[in-house]
Amino acid sequence: MPVPTPRPRLLVIGGSLKHVRKARELGLDVVHAQFPDEYDRGHWPHVDQALLLDYGDIDRLLPLVRALHEAYPFQAAVSLFELGLLSAARVNEALGLAGESVATVELLLDKGRMRRYLDARGISPVASAVGRSARDVREFVHAHGFPVVVKPVSESGSLGVFRIRDPADIDVVAERFRSLDGQLAAKDLSRADSFDEFLIEEFLDGPEISVETLSFDGRHVVVAVTDKECVGPGFVEIGHAQPSGCSPETLREVTQLVTDFLDAVGLRNGPGHTEVKLTSRGPRIVESHNRVGGDRINELAEIAYGIDMERYALGAGFGLVAPLTTSPEPQGAAAIRFLTPEPGRVVEVTGVDAVRADPACAGLHLDVEPGDDVPPLTWNEDKVGHVIARGATATEAIAHGRRLAAAIHIRTKPVS
């Protein structure tokens, strides 16, 4: 017989320590499904039961969740982490709980399907195809011309994204894409076959932004628009800022596009992170996720707008946070600058204490110390830290972020 609990109960799948801590602070009992090597005593004060396993393996996860649910019922499963989104949807569907549908989550995770789905509805048309070989890329180029972009069908974080400018690039990129297979741990990938095929798209010119939304029973509220700075052929993101510097007209057009998009894919509740290119033909959807954006975008929104989107994602379904009725007005500005030193072995790190003491610094994180290796910058996980800066305006916050990042010196030497 189910054991009654005095508080609402939530299954949190994957994510970080702060997610279960925030769930507990909201007054929730917490069941946490997590990889064993990512769960430690820091989680203990915030978690009532833990399921330690590869939570992407739904055939292992679901029987355990079902048995626990029968004894200690929970009201929903939530994930704020890319690799847990589909598992959360499948748990909710199997147990008859509230949450986004498996169909919606699968559509957002499969960029090829999403492109075809949007094209069929006349939303954000972009020429695209799914391929497996250099020959497929050549056929696409023959039909649509250069440049084109090749990327995985179902990954994130700028992983395996390549721009092809001319015929000489095609074989090189196809080989580099295939070489990614086996380089990452299975738990870091959305699918085991992520590098069997790729999405080929026409290159979208113009700057990239992302639109951060919260949805309440199908009503979508834009919390923030994030301006991005991307570098290299893989479009690695090295800086973000809020509020956006886009014109009011552009923001209205982008808001309408993203709202139409979220309606079309069937997103009903919770956070959304939708990347958009401001092309010469108008805004175009790049991709979207039913989660809060990565790269500390939530922290920027907290500083600039006073909104913690993660708390909404965890607590709105229980009535623990009041739904937003309109987009919030900015209370200031925030920018993040990522640390991307020269590849090699770290010899020395200086400037950290001075940056932390700077009044403009709202956050500093460093992943390396002397003796660690810095890889070439190919995707988001190759960045070795960040500085978050505040300011009265986005321009000021960006300037502070660049100044503070430049004050941290990470000296490397080549690895022999």
Coordinates of C-alpha atoms in Angstrom, one line a residue:
M1 CA 0.0 0.0 0.0
P2 CA 1.4 3.4 -0.9
V3 CA 2.9 5.4 2.0
P4 CA 1.5 8.9 2.2
T5 CA 4.0 11.7 2.4
P6 CA 3.2 15.2 3.8
R7 CA 4.9 17.0 1.0
P8 CA 4.6 16.8 -2.8
R9 CA 7.2 14.3 -4.2
L10 CA 9.3 14.9 -7.3
L11 CA 11.6 12.6 -9.3
V12 CA 14.6 14.6 -10.6
I13 CA 16.4 12.8 -13.3
G14 CA 20.1 13.8 -13.8
G15 CA 21.3 17.3 -13.6
S16 CA 23.4 18.9 -10.9
L17 CA 23.4 19.2 -7.2
K18 CA 21.8 22.6 -7.3
H19 CA 18.7 21.1 -8.9
V20 CA 17.9 18.8 -6.1
R21 CA 18.8 21.5 -3.6
K22 CA 16.3 23.9 -5.2
A23 CA 13.7 21.2 -5.2
R24 CA 14.2 20.7 -1.5
E25 CA 14.1 24.5 -0.8
L26 CA 10.8 24.6 -2.6
G27 CA 9.4 22.2 0.0
L28 CA 9.5 19.0 -2.2
D29 CA 10.4 15.5 -1.3
V30 CA 13.0 14.4 -3.8
V31 CA 13.7 11.2 -5.5
H32 CA 16.9 11.5 -7.6
A33 CA 18.0 9.3 -10.5
Q34 CA 21.7 9.9 -11.2
F35 CA 24.8 8.3 -12.5
P36 CA 26.6 6.6 -9.6
D37 CA 29.9 8.6 -10.0
E38 CA 28.0 11.9 -10.0
Y39 CA 26.2 11.4 -6.7
D40 CA 28.0 12.0 -3.4
R41 CA 27.4 13.1 0.2
G42 CA 26.6 16.7 -0.9
H43 CA 23.3 15.3 -2.3
W44 CA 22.3 13.6 1.0
P45 CA 20.6 16.5 2.8
H46 CA 18.3 17.2 -0.3
V47 CA 17.4 13.7 -1.5
D48 CA 15.0 11.2 0.1
Q49 CA 15.7 8.3 -2.2
A50 CA 18.3 7.9 -4.8
L51 CA 18.4 5.6 -7.9
L52 CA 22.0 5.3 -9.0
L53 CA 22.2 4.0 -12.5
D54 CA 22.5 5.0 -16.2
Y55 CA 19.2 6.8 -16.2
G56 CA 19.3 7.0 -20.0
D57 CA 18.6 3.2 -20.0
I58 CA 14.9 3.4 -19.8
D59 CA 14.5 -0.4 -19.6
R60 CA 16.5 -0.4 -16.3
L61 CA 15.2 2.9 -15.0
L62 CA 11.4 2.3 -15.5
P63 CA 11.0 -0.9 -13.4
L64 CA 12.8 0.7 -10.5
V65 CA 10.9 3.9 -10.8
R66 CA 7.6 2.0 -11.0
A67 CA 8.3 0.0 -7.9
L68 CA 9.3 3.1 -5.9
H69 CA 6.3 5.0 -7.2
E70 CA 4.0 2.2 -5.9
A71 CA 5.4 2.5 -2.4
Y72 CA 6.2 6.3 -2.3
P73 CA 4.2 8.0 -5.0
F74 CA 5.5 11.0 -6.7
Q75 CA 3.6 13.5 -8.8
A76 CA 6.0 14.1 -11.7
A77 CA 9.4 13.4 -13.2
V78 CA 11.5 16.4 -14.2
S79 CA 14.9 16.8 -15.8
L80 CA 16.8 20.0 -16.3
F81 CA 19.6 18.2 -18.1
E82 CA 19.7 17.3 -21.8
L83 CA 20.4 13.6 -21.3
G84 CA 17.5 13.2 -18.9
L85 CA 14.7 14.9 -20.9
L86 CA 13.5 11.8 -22.8
S87 CA 13.7 9.6 -19.7
A88 CA 11.6 12.0 -17.7
A89 CA 9.0 12.1 -20.5
R90 CA 8.9 8.3 -20.7
V91 CA 8.5 7.9 -17.0
N92 CA 5.7 10.5 -16.9
E93 CA 3.9 8.8 -19.8
A94 CA 4.3 5.3 -18.3
L95 CA 3.0 6.3 -14.9
G96 CA 0.3 8.6 -16.2
L97 CA 1.9 11.7 -14.6
A98 CA 2.0 15.3 -15.8
G99 CA 4.8 16.4 -18.1
E100 CA 5.7 17.0 -21.7
S101 CA 4.8 14.3 -24.1
V102 CA 7.3 11.8 -25.4
A103 CA 6.4 12.9 -28.9
T104 CA 7.3 16.6 -28.2
V105 CA 10.6 15.7 -26.5
E106 CA 11.6 13.3 -29.2
L107 CA 10.8 15.9 -31.9
L108 CA 13.0 18.5 -30.1
L109 CA 15.9 16.0 -29.7
D110 CA 15.9 14.9 -33.3
K111 CA 17.0 17.9 -35.4
G112 CA 16.3 16.2 -38.7
R113 CA 12.7 15.4 -37.8
M114 CA 12.3 18.9 -36.4
R115 CA 13.4 20.4 -39.7
R116 CA 11.0 18.3 -41.7
Y117 CA 8.2 19.0 -39.3
L118 CA 8.7 22.8 -39.4
D119 CA 9.1 22.8 -43.2
A120 CA 5.8 21.0 -43.6
R121 CA 4.1 23.7 -41.6
G122 CA 5.8 26.7 -43.3
I123 CA 7.6 27.7 -40.0
S124 CA 11.2 28.8 -40.3
P125 CA 12.0 27.1 -43.6
V126 CA 15.6 25.9 -43.8
A127 CA 17.1 23.5 -46.5
S128 CA 18.3 20.4 -44.8
A129 CA 18.9 16.6 -45.2
V130 CA 20.2 13.7 -43.2
G131 CA 23.3 12.1 -44.6
R132 CA 25.9 9.4 -43.8
S133 CA 28.7 10.0 -46.2
A134 CA 30.7 12.6 -48.1
R135 CA 28.6 11.7 -51.2
D136 CA 25.5 12.8 -49.4
V137 CA 27.1 16.2 -48.6
R138 CA 28.1 16.6 -52.2
E139 CA 24.6 15.9 -53.4
F140 CA 23.2 18.5 -50.9
V141 CA 25.8 21.1 -52.0
H142 CA 24.9 20.4 -55.7
A143 CA 21.3 21.3 -54.9
H144 CA 21.8 24.2 -52.4
G145 CA 25.4 25.5 -52.8
F146 CA 28.1 26.5 -50.3
P147 CA 28.5 27.0 -47.4
V148 CA 26.7 24.3 -45.5
V149 CA 26.7 23.1 -41.9
V150 CA 27.1 19.5 -40.8
K151 CA 26.2 18.5 -37.3
P152 CA 24.9 15.5 -35.2
V153 CA 21.2 14.8 -35.5
S154 CA 20.7 14.6 -31.7
E155 CA 23.5 16.3 -29.7
S156 CA 24.0 19.7 -28.1
G157 CA 26.8 22.0 -26.9
S158 CA 28.2 22.6 -30.4
L159 CA 29.5 19.0 -30.4
G160 CA 30.5 17.8 -33.9
V161 CA 29.4 21.0 -35.7
F162 CA 31.3 21.8 -38.8
R163 CA 31.0 24.5 -41.5
I164 CA 31.9 23.5 -45.1
R165 CA 32.9 26.3 -47.4
D166 CA 34.3 24.5 -50.5
P167 CA 34.7 21.1 -52.0
A168 CA 38.1 20.5 -50.3
D169 CA 36.4 20.6 -46.9
I170 CA 33.8 17.8 -47.6
D171 CA 36.0 14.7 -47.2
V172 CA 37.9 16.3 -44.3
V173 CA 34.7 17.1 -42.4
A174 CA 33.1 13.7 -43.1
E175 CA 36.2 12.0 -41.7
R176 CA 36.4 14.2 -38.7
F177 CA 32.7 13.6 -37.9
R178 CA 33.2 9.8 -38.1
S179 CA 36.3 10.1 -35.9
L180 CA 34.1 11.4 -33.1
D181 CA 32.6 7.9 -32.6
G182 CA 34.1 6.4 -29.5
Q183 CA 35.8 9.6 -28.3
L184 CA 33.2 10.4 -25.7
A185 CA 31.7 8.4 -22.8
A186 CA 28.3 6.9 -23.5
K187 CA 26.8 8.9 -20.7
D188 CA 27.8 12.1 -22.4
L189 CA 25.8 11.3 -25.5
S190 CA 22.1 11.5 -26.3
R191 CA 22.3 8.3 -28.4
A192 CA 24.8 5.5 -28.8
D193 CA 24.7 6.0 -32.6
S194 CA 25.0 9.8 -32.6
F195 CA 27.8 9.7 -35.2
D196 CA 26.3 7.2 -37.6
E197 CA 24.5 10.0 -39.5
F198 CA 24.5 13.8 -39.6
L199 CA 22.3 16.7 -40.4
I200 CA 23.3 18.8 -43.4
E201 CA 21.8 22.3 -43.4
E202 CA 22.2 25.5 -45.5
F203 CA 24.4 28.0 -43.7
L204 CA 22.3 30.6 -41.8
D205 CA 24.0 34.0 -41.9
G206 CA 23.8 36.6 -39.2
P207 CA 24.2 36.7 -35.4
E208 CA 22.8 34.1 -33.1
I209 CA 20.6 34.6 -30.1
S210 CA 18.6 32.4 -27.8
V211 CA 15.1 32.9 -26.5
E212 CA 14.5 31.7 -22.9
T213 CA 10.8 30.9 -22.2
L214 CA 8.6 29.5 -19.6
S215 CA 5.3 27.9 -20.6
F216 CA 2.2 27.6 -18.5
D217 CA -0.5 25.2 -19.9
G218 CA 0.4 26.3 -23.4
R219 CA 0.8 30.0 -22.7
H220 CA 4.4 31.0 -23.5
V221 CA 6.2 33.8 -21.8
V222 CA 9.6 35.1 -23.0
V223 CA 11.8 35.6 -19.9
A224 CA 14.9 36.8 -21.7
V225 CA 16.6 37.0 -25.1
T226 CA 20.3 36.2 -24.9
D227 CA 22.8 37.7 -27.3
K228 CA 25.6 35.3 -28.2
E229 CA 29.2 35.5 -29.4
C230 CA 30.3 32.4 -31.3
V231 CA 33.7 31.6 -32.8
G232 CA 35.3 29.1 -35.1
P233 CA 33.9 26.7 -37.7
G234 CA 32.1 24.9 -34.9
F235 CA 30.3 28.0 -33.6
V236 CA 31.5 27.5 -30.0
E237 CA 29.9 30.0 -27.8
I238 CA 32.4 32.2 -25.9
G239 CA 30.1 34.9 -24.5
H240 CA 26.5 35.7 -23.7
A241 CA 24.7 38.8 -22.5
Q242 CA 21.2 39.8 -21.3
P243 CA 19.2 41.9 -22.0
S244 CA 19.5 41.6 -25.8
G245 CA 20.6 44.5 -27.8
C246 CA 18.2 43.6 -30.7
S247 CA 15.7 46.3 -31.8
P248 CA 12.2 46.2 -30.5
E249 CA 11.0 45.2 -34.0
T250 CA 13.4 42.3 -34.2
L251 CA 12.4 41.1 -30.7
R252 CA 8.7 41.2 -31.6
E253 CA 9.4 39.2 -34.8
V254 CA 11.5 36.7 -32.9
T255 CA 9.0 36.4 -30.1
Q256 CA 6.2 35.6 -32.6
L257 CA 8.4 33.0 -34.4
V258 CA 9.3 31.2 -31.1
T259 CA 5.8 31.3 -29.9
D260 CA 4.5 29.8 -33.1
F261 CA 7.3 27.2 -33.0
L262 CA 6.5 26.1 -29.4
D263 CA 2.8 25.8 -30.3
A264 CA 3.7 23.7 -33.3
V265 CA 5.9 21.2 -31.4
G266 CA 3.4 20.9 -28.6
L267 CA 5.3 22.3 -25.7
R268 CA 2.8 22.9 -22.9
N269 CA 4.7 23.6 -19.6
G270 CA 8.1 24.4 -18.3
P271 CA 11.2 26.0 -19.7
G272 CA 12.3 26.3 -23.3
H273 CA 15.7 27.3 -24.8
T274 CA 15.3 28.1 -28.5
E275 CA 18.3 29.2 -30.6
V276 CA 17.6 31.6 -33.4
K277 CA 19.8 33.0 -36.2
L278 CA 18.9 36.6 -37.4
T279 CA 19.5 36.0 -41.1
S280 CA 19.2 38.3 -44.0
R281 CA 15.9 36.6 -44.8
G282 CA 14.5 37.0 -41.3
P283 CA 14.9 35.0 -38.1
R284 CA 15.3 31.2 -38.4
I285 CA 15.1 28.5 -35.7
V286 CA 18.4 26.7 -35.2
E287 CA 17.3 24.2 -32.6
S288 CA 15.3 24.1 -29.3
H289 CA 15.2 22.2 -26.0
N290 CA 12.6 21.8 -23.4
R291 CA 15.0 22.8 -20.6
V292 CA 16.8 25.9 -19.3
G293 CA 19.7 27.0 -21.5
G294 CA 23.2 25.8 -20.5
D295 CA 26.3 28.0 -20.1
R296 CA 24.9 29.7 -17.0
I297 CA 22.1 31.4 -18.9
N298 CA 19.8 30.9 -15.9
E299 CA 22.3 32.9 -13.7
L300 CA 22.2 35.7 -16.3
A301 CA 18.4 35.7 -16.1
E302 CA 18.5 35.9 -12.3
I303 CA 20.8 38.9 -12.4
A304 CA 19.1 40.7 -15.3
Y305 CA 15.5 39.9 -14.7
G306 CA 15.2 38.4 -11.2
I307 CA 13.8 35.2 -12.5
D308 CA 15.2 31.7 -11.6
M309 CA 13.9 29.6 -14.4
E310 CA 15.0 26.4 -12.7
R311 CA 12.8 27.1 -9.7
Y312 CA 9.8 27.5 -12.1
A313 CA 10.8 24.2 -13.9
L314 CA 10.8 22.4 -10.5
G315 CA 8.0 24.0 -8.7
A316 CA 5.4 25.5 -11.1
G317 CA 3.6 22.2 -11.6
F318 CA 3.0 22.0 -7.8
G319 CA 1.8 25.6 -7.5
L320 CA 4.9 26.5 -5.5
V321 CA 5.7 29.5 -7.7
A322 CA 3.2 31.8 -9.3
P323 CA 2.9 31.6 -13.1
L324 CA 4.3 34.6 -15.0
T325 CA 1.7 36.7 -16.7
T326 CA 4.0 38.9 -18.8
S327 CA 7.6 39.1 -19.7
P328 CA 9.6 40.6 -16.9
E329 CA 11.3 44.0 -17.2
P330 CA 15.1 44.0 -16.9
Q331 CA 16.5 45.0 -13.5
G332 CA 20.0 45.4 -14.8
A333 CA 22.3 43.5 -17.1
A334 CA 24.6 40.5 -17.0
A335 CA 27.2 38.9 -19.3
I336 CA 29.3 35.8 -19.2
R337 CA 32.7 35.4 -20.7
F338 CA 34.3 31.9 -21.1
L339 CA 37.9 31.2 -20.5
T340 CA 39.6 29.7 -23.6
P341 CA 43.4 29.6 -23.1
E342 CA 45.9 28.2 -25.6
P343 CA 45.8 24.4 -25.8
G344 CA 48.5 22.7 -23.8
R345 CA 49.4 21.8 -20.2
V346 CA 48.6 24.5 -17.6
V347 CA 51.7 25.9 -16.0
E348 CA 50.3 28.8 -14.0
V349 CA 47.0 30.5 -13.2
T350 CA 47.0 34.0 -11.8
G351 CA 44.5 36.8 -11.3
V352 CA 41.7 34.8 -9.8
D353 CA 41.6 36.5 -6.4
A354 CA 41.7 40.0 -7.9
V355 CA 38.8 39.1 -10.2
R356 CA 36.7 37.7 -7.5
A357 CA 37.2 40.9 -5.4
D358 CA 36.1 43.1 -8.3
P359 CA 32.7 44.7 -7.7
A360 CA 31.6 43.9 -11.3
C361 CA 32.2 40.1 -10.8
A362 CA 29.1 38.1 -10.1
G363 CA 30.6 34.7 -10.5
L364 CA 33.9 33.0 -11.4
H365 CA 34.5 29.3 -12.1
L366 CA 37.7 27.6 -13.1
D367 CA 38.0 24.0 -14.2
V368 CA 41.8 23.7 -14.5
E369 CA 44.9 24.1 -12.3
P370 CA 48.6 23.6 -13.0
G371 CA 49.2 20.2 -14.4
D372 CA 45.8 19.9 -16.2
D373 CA 45.6 19.8 -20.0
V374 CA 43.6 22.3 -22.1
P375 CA 42.2 20.8 -25.3
P376 CA 41.7 22.6 -28.6
L377 CA 38.5 24.6 -28.6
T378 CA 36.1 22.4 -30.6
W379 CA 32.9 22.3 -28.5
N380 CA 31.4 23.8 -25.4
E381 CA 33.0 21.3 -23.0
D382 CA 36.5 22.4 -24.0
K383 CA 36.0 25.7 -22.3
V384 CA 37.9 25.8 -19.0
G385 CA 35.9 28.3 -16.9
H386 CA 34.0 31.5 -17.0
V387 CA 33.5 34.9 -15.5
I388 CA 30.0 36.4 -15.0
A389 CA 29.8 40.2 -14.8
R390 CA 27.0 42.6 -13.9
G391 CA 26.4 46.1 -15.2
A392 CA 23.8 48.8 -15.6
T393 CA 23.5 47.9 -19.3
A394 CA 24.4 44.9 -21.4
T395 CA 27.2 46.9 -23.1
E396 CA 28.7 47.7 -19.7
A397 CA 28.3 44.1 -18.5
I398 CA 30.0 42.8 -21.7
A399 CA 32.9 45.2 -21.2
H400 CA 33.3 44.1 -17.6
G401 CA 33.2 40.5 -18.6
R402 CA 35.9 40.9 -21.2
R403 CA 38.1 42.9 -18.8
L404 CA 37.7 40.4 -16.0
A405 CA 38.3 37.4 -18.3
A406 CA 41.5 39.1 -19.6
A407 CA 42.7 39.5 -16.0
I408 CA 42.8 35.8 -15.5
H409 CA 46.0 34.5 -17.0
I410 CA 46.2 30.7 -17.7
R411 CA 49.6 30.0 -19.0
T412 CA 50.1 26.8 -20.9
K413 CA 53.0 25.0 -22.5
P414 CA 52.8 22.5 -25.4
V415 CA 52.4 18.9 -24.5
S416 CA 55.3 16.9 -25.9

